[in-house]
Short mmCIF file of C-alpha atoms in Angstrom, two decimals:
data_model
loop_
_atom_site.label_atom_id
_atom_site.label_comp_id
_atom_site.label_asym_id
_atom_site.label_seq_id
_atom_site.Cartn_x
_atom_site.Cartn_y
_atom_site.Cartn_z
CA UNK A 1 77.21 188.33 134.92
CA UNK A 2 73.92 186.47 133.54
CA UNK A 3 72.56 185.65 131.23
CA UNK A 4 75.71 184.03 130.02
CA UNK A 5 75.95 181.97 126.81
CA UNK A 6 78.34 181.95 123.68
CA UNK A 7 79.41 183.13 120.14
CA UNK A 8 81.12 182.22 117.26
CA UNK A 9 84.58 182.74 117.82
CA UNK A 10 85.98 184.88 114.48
CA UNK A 11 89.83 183.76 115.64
CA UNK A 12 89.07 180.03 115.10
CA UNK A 13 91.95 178.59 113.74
CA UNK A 14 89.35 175.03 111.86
CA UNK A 15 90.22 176.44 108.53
CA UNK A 16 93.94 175.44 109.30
CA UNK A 17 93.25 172.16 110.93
CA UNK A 18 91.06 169.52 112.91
CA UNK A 19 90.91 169.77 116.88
CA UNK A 20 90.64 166.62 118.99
CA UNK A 21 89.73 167.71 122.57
CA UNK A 22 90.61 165.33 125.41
CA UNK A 23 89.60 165.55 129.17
CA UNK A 24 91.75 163.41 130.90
CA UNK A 25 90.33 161.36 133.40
CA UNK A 26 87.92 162.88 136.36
CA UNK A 27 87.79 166.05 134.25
CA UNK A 28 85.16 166.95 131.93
CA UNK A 29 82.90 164.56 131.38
CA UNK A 30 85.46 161.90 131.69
CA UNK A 31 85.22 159.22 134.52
CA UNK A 32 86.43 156.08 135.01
CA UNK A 33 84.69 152.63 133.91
CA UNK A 34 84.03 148.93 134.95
CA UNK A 35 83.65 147.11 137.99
CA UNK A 36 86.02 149.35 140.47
CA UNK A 37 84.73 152.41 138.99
CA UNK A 38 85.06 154.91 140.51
CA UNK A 39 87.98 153.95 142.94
CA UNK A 40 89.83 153.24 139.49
CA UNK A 41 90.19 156.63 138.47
CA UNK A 42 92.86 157.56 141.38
CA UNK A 43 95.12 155.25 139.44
CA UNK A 44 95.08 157.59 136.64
CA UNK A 45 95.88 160.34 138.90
CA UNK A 46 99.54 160.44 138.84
CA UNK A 47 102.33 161.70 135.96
CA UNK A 48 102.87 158.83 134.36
CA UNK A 49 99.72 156.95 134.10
CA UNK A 50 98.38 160.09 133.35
CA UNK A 51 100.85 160.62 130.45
CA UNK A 52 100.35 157.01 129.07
CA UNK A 53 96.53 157.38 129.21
CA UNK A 54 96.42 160.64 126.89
CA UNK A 55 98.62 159.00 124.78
CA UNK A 56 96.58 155.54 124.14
CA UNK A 57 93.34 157.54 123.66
CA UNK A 58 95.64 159.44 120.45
CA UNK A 59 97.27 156.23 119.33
CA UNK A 60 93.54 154.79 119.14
CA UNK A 61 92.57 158.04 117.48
CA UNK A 62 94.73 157.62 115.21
CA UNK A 63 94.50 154.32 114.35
CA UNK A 64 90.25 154.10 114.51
CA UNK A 65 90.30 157.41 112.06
CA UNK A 66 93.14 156.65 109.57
CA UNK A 67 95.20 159.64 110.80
CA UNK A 68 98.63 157.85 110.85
CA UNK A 69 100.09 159.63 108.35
CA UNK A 70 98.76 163.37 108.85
CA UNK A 71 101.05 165.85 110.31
CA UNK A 72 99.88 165.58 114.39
CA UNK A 73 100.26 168.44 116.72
CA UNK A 74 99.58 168.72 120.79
CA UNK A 75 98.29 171.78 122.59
CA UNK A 76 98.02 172.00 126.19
CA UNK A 77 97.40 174.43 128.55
CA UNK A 78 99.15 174.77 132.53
CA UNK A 79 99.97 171.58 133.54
CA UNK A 80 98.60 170.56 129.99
CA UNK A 81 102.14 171.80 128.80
CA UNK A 82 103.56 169.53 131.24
CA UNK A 83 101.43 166.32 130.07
CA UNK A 84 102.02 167.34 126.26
CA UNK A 85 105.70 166.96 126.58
CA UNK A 86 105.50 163.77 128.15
CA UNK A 87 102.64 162.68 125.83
CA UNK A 88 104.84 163.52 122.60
CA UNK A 89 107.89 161.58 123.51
CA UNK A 90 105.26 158.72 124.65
CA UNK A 91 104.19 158.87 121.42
CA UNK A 92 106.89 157.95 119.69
CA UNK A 93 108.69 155.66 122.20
CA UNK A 94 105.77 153.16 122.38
CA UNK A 95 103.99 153.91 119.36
CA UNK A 96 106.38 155.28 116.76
CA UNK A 97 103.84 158.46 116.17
CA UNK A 98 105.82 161.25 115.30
CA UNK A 99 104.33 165.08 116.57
CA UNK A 100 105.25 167.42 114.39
CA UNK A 101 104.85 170.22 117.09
CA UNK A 102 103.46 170.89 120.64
CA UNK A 103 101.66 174.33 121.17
CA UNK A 104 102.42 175.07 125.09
CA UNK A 105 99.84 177.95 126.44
CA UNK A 106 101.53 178.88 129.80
CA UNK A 107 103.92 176.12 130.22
CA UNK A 108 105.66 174.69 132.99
CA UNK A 109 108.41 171.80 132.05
CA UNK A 110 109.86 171.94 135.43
CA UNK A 111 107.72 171.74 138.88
CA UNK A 112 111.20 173.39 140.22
CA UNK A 113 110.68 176.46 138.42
CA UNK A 114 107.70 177.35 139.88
CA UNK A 115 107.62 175.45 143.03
CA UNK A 116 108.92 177.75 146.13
CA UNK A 117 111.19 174.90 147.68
CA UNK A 118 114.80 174.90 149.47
CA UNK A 119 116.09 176.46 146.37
CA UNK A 120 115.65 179.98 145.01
CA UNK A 121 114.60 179.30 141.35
CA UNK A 122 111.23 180.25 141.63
CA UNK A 123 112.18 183.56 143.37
CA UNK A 124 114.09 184.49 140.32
CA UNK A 125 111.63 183.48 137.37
CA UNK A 126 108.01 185.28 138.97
CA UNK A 127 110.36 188.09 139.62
CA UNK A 128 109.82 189.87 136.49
CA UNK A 129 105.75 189.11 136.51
CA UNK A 130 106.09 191.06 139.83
CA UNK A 131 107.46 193.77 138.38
CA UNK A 132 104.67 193.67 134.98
CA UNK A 133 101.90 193.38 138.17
CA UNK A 134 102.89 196.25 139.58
CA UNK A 135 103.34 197.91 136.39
CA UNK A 136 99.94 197.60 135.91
CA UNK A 137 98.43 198.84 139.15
CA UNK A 138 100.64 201.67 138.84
CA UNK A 139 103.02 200.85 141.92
CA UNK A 140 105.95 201.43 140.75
CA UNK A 141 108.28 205.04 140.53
CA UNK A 142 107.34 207.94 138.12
CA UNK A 143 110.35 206.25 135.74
CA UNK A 144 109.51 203.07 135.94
CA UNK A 145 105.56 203.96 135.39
CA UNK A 146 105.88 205.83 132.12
CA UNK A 147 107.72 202.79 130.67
CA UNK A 148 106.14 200.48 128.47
CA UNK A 149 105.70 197.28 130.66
CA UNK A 150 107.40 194.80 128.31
CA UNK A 151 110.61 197.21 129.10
CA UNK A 152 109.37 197.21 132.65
CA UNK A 153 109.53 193.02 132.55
CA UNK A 154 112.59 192.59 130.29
CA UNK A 155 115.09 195.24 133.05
CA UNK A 156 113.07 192.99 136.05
CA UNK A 157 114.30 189.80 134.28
CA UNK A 158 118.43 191.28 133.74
CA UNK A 159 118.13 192.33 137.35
CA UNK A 160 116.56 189.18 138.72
CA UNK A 161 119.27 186.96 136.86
CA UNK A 162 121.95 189.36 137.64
CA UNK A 163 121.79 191.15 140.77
CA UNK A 164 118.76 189.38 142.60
CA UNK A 165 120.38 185.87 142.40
CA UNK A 166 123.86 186.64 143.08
CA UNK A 167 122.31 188.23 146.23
CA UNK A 168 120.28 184.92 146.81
CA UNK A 169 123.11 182.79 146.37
CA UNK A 170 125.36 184.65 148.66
CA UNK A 171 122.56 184.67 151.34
CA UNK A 172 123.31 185.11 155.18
CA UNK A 173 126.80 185.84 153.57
CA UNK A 174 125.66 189.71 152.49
CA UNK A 175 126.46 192.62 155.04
CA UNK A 176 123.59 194.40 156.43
CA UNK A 177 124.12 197.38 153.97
CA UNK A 178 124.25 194.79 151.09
CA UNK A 179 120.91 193.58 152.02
CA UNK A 180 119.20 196.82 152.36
CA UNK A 181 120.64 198.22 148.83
CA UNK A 182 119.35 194.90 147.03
CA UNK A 183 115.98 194.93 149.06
CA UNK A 184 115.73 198.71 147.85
CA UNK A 185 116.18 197.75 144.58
CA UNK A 186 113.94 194.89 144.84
CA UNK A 187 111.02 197.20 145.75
CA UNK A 188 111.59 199.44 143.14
CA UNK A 189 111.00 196.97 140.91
CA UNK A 190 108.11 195.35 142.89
CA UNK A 191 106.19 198.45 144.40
CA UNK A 192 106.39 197.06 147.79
CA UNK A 193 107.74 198.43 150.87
CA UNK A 194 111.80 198.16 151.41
CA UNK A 195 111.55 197.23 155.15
CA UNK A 196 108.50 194.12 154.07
CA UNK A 197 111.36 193.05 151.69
CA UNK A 198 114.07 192.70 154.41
CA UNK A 199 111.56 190.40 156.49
CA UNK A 200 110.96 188.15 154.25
CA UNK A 201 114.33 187.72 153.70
CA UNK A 202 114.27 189.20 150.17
CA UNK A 203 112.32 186.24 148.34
CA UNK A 204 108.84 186.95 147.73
CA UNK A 205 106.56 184.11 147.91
CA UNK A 206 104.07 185.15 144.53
CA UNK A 207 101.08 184.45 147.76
CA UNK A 208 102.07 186.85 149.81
CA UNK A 209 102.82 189.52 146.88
CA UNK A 210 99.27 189.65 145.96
CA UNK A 211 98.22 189.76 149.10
CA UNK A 212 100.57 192.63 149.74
CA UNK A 213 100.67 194.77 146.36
CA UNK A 214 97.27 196.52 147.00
CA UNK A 215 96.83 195.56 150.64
CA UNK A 216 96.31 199.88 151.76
CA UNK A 217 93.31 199.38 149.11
CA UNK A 218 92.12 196.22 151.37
CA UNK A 219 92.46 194.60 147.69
CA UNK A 220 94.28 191.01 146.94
CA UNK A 221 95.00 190.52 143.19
CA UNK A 222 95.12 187.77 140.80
CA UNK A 223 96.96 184.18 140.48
CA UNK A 224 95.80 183.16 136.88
CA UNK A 225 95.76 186.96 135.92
CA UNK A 226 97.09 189.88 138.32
CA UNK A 227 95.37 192.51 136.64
CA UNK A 228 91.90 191.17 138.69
CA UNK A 229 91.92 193.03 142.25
CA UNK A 230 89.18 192.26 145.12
CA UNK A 231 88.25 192.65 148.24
CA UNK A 232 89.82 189.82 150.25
CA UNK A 233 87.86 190.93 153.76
CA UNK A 234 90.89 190.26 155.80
CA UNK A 235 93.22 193.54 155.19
CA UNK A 236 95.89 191.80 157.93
CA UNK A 237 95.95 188.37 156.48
CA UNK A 238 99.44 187.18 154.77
CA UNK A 239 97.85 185.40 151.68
CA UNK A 240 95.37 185.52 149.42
CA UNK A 241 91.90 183.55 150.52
CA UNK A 242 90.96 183.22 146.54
CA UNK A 243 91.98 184.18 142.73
CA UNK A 244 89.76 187.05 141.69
CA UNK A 245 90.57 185.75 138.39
CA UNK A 246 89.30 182.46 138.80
CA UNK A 247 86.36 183.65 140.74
CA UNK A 248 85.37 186.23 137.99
CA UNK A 249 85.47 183.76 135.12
CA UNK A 250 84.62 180.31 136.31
CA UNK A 251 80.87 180.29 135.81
CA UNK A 252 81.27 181.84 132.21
CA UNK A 253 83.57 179.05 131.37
CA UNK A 254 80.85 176.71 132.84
CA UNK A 255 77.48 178.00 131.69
CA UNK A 256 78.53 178.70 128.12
CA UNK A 257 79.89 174.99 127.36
CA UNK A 258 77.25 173.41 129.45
CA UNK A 259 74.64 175.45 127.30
CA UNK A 260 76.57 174.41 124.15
CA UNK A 261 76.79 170.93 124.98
CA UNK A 262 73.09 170.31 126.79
CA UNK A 263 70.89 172.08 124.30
CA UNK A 264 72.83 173.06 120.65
CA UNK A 265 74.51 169.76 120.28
CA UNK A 266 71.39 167.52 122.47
CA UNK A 267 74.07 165.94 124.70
CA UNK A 268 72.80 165.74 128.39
CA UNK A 269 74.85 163.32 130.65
CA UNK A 270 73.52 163.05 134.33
CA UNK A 271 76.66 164.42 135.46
CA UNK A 272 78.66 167.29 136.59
CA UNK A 273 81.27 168.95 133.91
CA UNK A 274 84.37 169.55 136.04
CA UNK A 275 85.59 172.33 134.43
CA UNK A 276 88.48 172.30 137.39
CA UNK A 277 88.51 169.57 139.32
CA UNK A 278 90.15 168.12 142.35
CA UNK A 279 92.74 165.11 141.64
CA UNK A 280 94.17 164.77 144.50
CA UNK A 281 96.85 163.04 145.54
CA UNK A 282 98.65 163.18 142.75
CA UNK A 283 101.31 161.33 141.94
CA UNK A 284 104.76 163.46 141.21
CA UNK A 285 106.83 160.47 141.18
CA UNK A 286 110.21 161.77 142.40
CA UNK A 287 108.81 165.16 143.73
CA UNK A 288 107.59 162.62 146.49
CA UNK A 289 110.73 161.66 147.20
CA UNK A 290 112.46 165.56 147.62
CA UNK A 291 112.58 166.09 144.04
CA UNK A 292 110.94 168.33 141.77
CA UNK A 293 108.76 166.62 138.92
CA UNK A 294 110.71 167.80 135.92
CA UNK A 295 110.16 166.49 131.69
CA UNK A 296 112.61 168.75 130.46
CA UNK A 297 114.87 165.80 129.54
CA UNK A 298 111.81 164.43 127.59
CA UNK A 299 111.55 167.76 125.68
CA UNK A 300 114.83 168.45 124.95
CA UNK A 301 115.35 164.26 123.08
CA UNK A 302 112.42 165.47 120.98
CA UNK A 303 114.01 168.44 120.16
CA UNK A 304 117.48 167.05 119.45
CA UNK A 305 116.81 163.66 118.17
CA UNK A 306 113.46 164.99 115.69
CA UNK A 307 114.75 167.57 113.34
CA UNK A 308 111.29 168.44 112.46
CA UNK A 309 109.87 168.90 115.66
CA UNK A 310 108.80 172.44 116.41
CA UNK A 311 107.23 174.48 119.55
CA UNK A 312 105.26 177.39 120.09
CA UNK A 313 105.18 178.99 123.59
CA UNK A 314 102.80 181.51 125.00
CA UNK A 315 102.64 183.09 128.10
CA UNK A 316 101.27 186.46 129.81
CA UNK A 317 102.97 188.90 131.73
CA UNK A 318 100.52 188.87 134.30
CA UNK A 319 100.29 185.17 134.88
CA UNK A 320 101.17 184.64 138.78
CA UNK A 321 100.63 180.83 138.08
CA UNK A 322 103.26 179.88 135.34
CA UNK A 323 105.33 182.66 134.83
CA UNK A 324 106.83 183.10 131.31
CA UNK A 325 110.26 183.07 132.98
CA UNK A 326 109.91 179.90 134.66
CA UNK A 327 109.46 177.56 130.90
CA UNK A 328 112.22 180.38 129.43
CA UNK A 329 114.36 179.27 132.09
CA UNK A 330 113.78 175.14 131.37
CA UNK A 331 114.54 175.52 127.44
CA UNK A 332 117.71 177.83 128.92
CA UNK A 333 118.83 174.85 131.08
CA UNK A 334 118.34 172.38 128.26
CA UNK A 335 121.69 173.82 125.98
CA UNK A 336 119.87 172.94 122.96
CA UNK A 337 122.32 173.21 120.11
CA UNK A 338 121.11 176.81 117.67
CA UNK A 339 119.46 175.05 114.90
CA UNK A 340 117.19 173.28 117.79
CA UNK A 341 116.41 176.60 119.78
CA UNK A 342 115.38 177.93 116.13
CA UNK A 343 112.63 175.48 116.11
CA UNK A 344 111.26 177.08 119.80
CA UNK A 345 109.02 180.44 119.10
CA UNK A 346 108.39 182.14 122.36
CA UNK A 347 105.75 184.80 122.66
CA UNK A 348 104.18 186.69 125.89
CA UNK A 349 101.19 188.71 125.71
CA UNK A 350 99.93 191.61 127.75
CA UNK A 351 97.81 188.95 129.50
CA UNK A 352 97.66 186.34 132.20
CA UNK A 353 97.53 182.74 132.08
CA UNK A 354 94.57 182.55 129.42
CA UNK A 355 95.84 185.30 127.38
CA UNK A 356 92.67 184.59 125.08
CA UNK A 357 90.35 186.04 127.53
CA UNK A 358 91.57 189.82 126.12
CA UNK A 359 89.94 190.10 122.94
CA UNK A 360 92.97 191.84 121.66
CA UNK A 361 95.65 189.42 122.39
CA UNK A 362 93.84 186.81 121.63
CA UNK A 363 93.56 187.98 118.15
CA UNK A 364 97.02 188.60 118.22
CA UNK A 365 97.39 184.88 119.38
CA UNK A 366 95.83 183.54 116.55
CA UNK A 367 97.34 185.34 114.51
CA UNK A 368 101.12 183.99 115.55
CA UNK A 369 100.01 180.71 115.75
CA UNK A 370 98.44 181.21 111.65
CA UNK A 371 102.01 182.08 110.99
CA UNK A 372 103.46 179.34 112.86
CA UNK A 373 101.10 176.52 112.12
CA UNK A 374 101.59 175.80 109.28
CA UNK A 375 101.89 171.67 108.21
CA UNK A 376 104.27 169.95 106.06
CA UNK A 377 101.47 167.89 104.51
CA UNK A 378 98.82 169.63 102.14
CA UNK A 379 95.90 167.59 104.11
CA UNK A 380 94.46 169.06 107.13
CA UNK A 381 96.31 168.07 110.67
CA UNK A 382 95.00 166.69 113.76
#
């Protein structure tokens, strides 16, 4: 609540390197020049274009700076992971810039993973954030309760990979007694009712789930973190109207950098900073044509042809968004040979989607990225 401003952050990691912050296109500050402007900027509101206009601002960087031959490393955040794998592999295809490393904050590589389509996939990898969400809003059995919840995720993950999608898989094939046990089992896990299960034909769409979780409490919880609950005003609805999370920290986000920007630093643009903004259509490329926008095969060349290219993943148990699972899953799917899946470091935090908004975890954040960030080259990175 106000007044809102900001503080100097004692986890700042500018003693280990040089940040570059970009806001793509329509974001930020950033808008698009010259004579169409704005109609232009739709054109940069697609994968690709948006992937090759990162990339030229760094190769300019680079070049305008004298950077070429400091270690370079790309951190993004949501679909930010998405854009740095592309950008990295852009990089050095049309520029010959090698990235030592991408830092992926609640990464999806694959739209399919997350994206509740004709498949089941994304069933299967929220599954065990389900299970940490009710964890925490103490839904679950007495058993299951007095477990720690990273024990309470990692049994929801063997039984989603196991059980759950052998049942998915086998469908309208399982007799009614085989549906009931796995729906039982499902809402053990899940804290919801075993008949609610059985409509919704065992796959539960992350919407309706927090929607459903604390719906005798006329509560709907969290996308970006499920540990928010509010009151969503419509106790019979089927989905969520809003993101507490979202809703509770949007204007802190906002006020704090405008305040920063506009009066500490003297820099007051007649325009709106789009902290998150709509870029709409966007263009998916193949997900437009029935398939899911996917750069794992991007990722994995980097990983297999550049035998000093690392990554750091972070995710949050409670993240309803990008679900740790869901990346875990795309790096599973890539059969990276063991010296390559050495180079991956996966963490997940007792968080959601911006882990760093728990003071804790976000000192515990820093501190695995000090251990992991750590450049070839005795000069600072970019």
């Amino acid at each position: 609540s106000p007044p809102l401003g900001y503080e100097p952050n004692p986890y700042a990691l500018l003693d280990a390197s040089d940040f570059v912050f970009i806001d793509p296109v329509t974001t930020g500050f950033s808008r698009g020049v010259g004579e169409n402007a704005p109609a232009n900027e739709k054109d940069f509101h697609s994968v690709k274009s948006d992937i090759e206009s990162v990339a030229s601002f760094i190769r300019r960087y680079v070049s305008e700076h004298g950077c070429w031959h400091r270690p370079i490393y790309l951190m993004g955040e949501s679909y930010g992971t998405f854009r740095a794998a592309g950008v990295a592999r852009e990089l050095f295809d049309s520029a010959g810039i090698e990235v030592a490393g991408i830092v992926l904050v609640s990464a999806v590589i694959d739209f399919g993973t997350i994206r509740r389509g004709n498949g089941f996939m994304s069933d299967i990898t929220f599954f065990p954030a389900l299970a940490a969400t009710a964890h925490y809003h103490n839904r679950l059995t007495p058993d299951l309760q007095n477990t720690e919840v990273e024990t309470v995720y990692r049994n929801a993950e063997n039984f989603a990979l196991d059980e759950y999608a052998s049942a998915l898989l086998r469908a309208g094939r399982l007799s009614d007694a085989e549906r009931h046990d796995i729906a039982t089992k499902i809402a053990r896990y899940t804290g919801l009712d075993t008949e609610e299960v059985l409509r919704s034909d065992l796959r539960l769409a992350p919407w309706r789930f927090r929607k459903s979780l604390l719906r005798d409490e006329g509560q709907v919880i969290g996308r970006f973190d499920s540990r928010f609950a509010m009151d969503d005003g419509d106790d019979a609805g089927t989905n969520a109207s809003f993101d507490p999370s979202y809703a509770t920290v949007k204007s802190a986000y906002s006020v704090a950098f405008n305040v920063y920007l506009r009066q500490s630093l003297g820099y007051n643009p007649d325009l709106n900073y789009e902290v998150l903004t709509n870029v709409w259509p966007w263009g998916f490329g193949d997900l437009e044509r029935g398939q899911d926008a996917d750069l794992s095969p991007q990722l994995q060349s980097m990983l297999r042809q550049r035998p000093g290219f690392r990554v750091f993943i972070a995710s949050g148990f409670y993240d309803l968004a990008t679900p740790p699972m869901a990346v875990e899953q795309s790096i599973a799917q890539m059969y990276l040979p063991e010296e390559a899946l050495e180079r991956i470091t996966t963490r997940i935090y007792e968080a959601g989607h911006m882990m760093y908004l728990d003071r804790k975890e976000h000192e515990t954040l820093t501190h695995d990225l000090r251990s992991w960030y750590q450049p070839d080259e005795p000069e600072k990175s970019e």
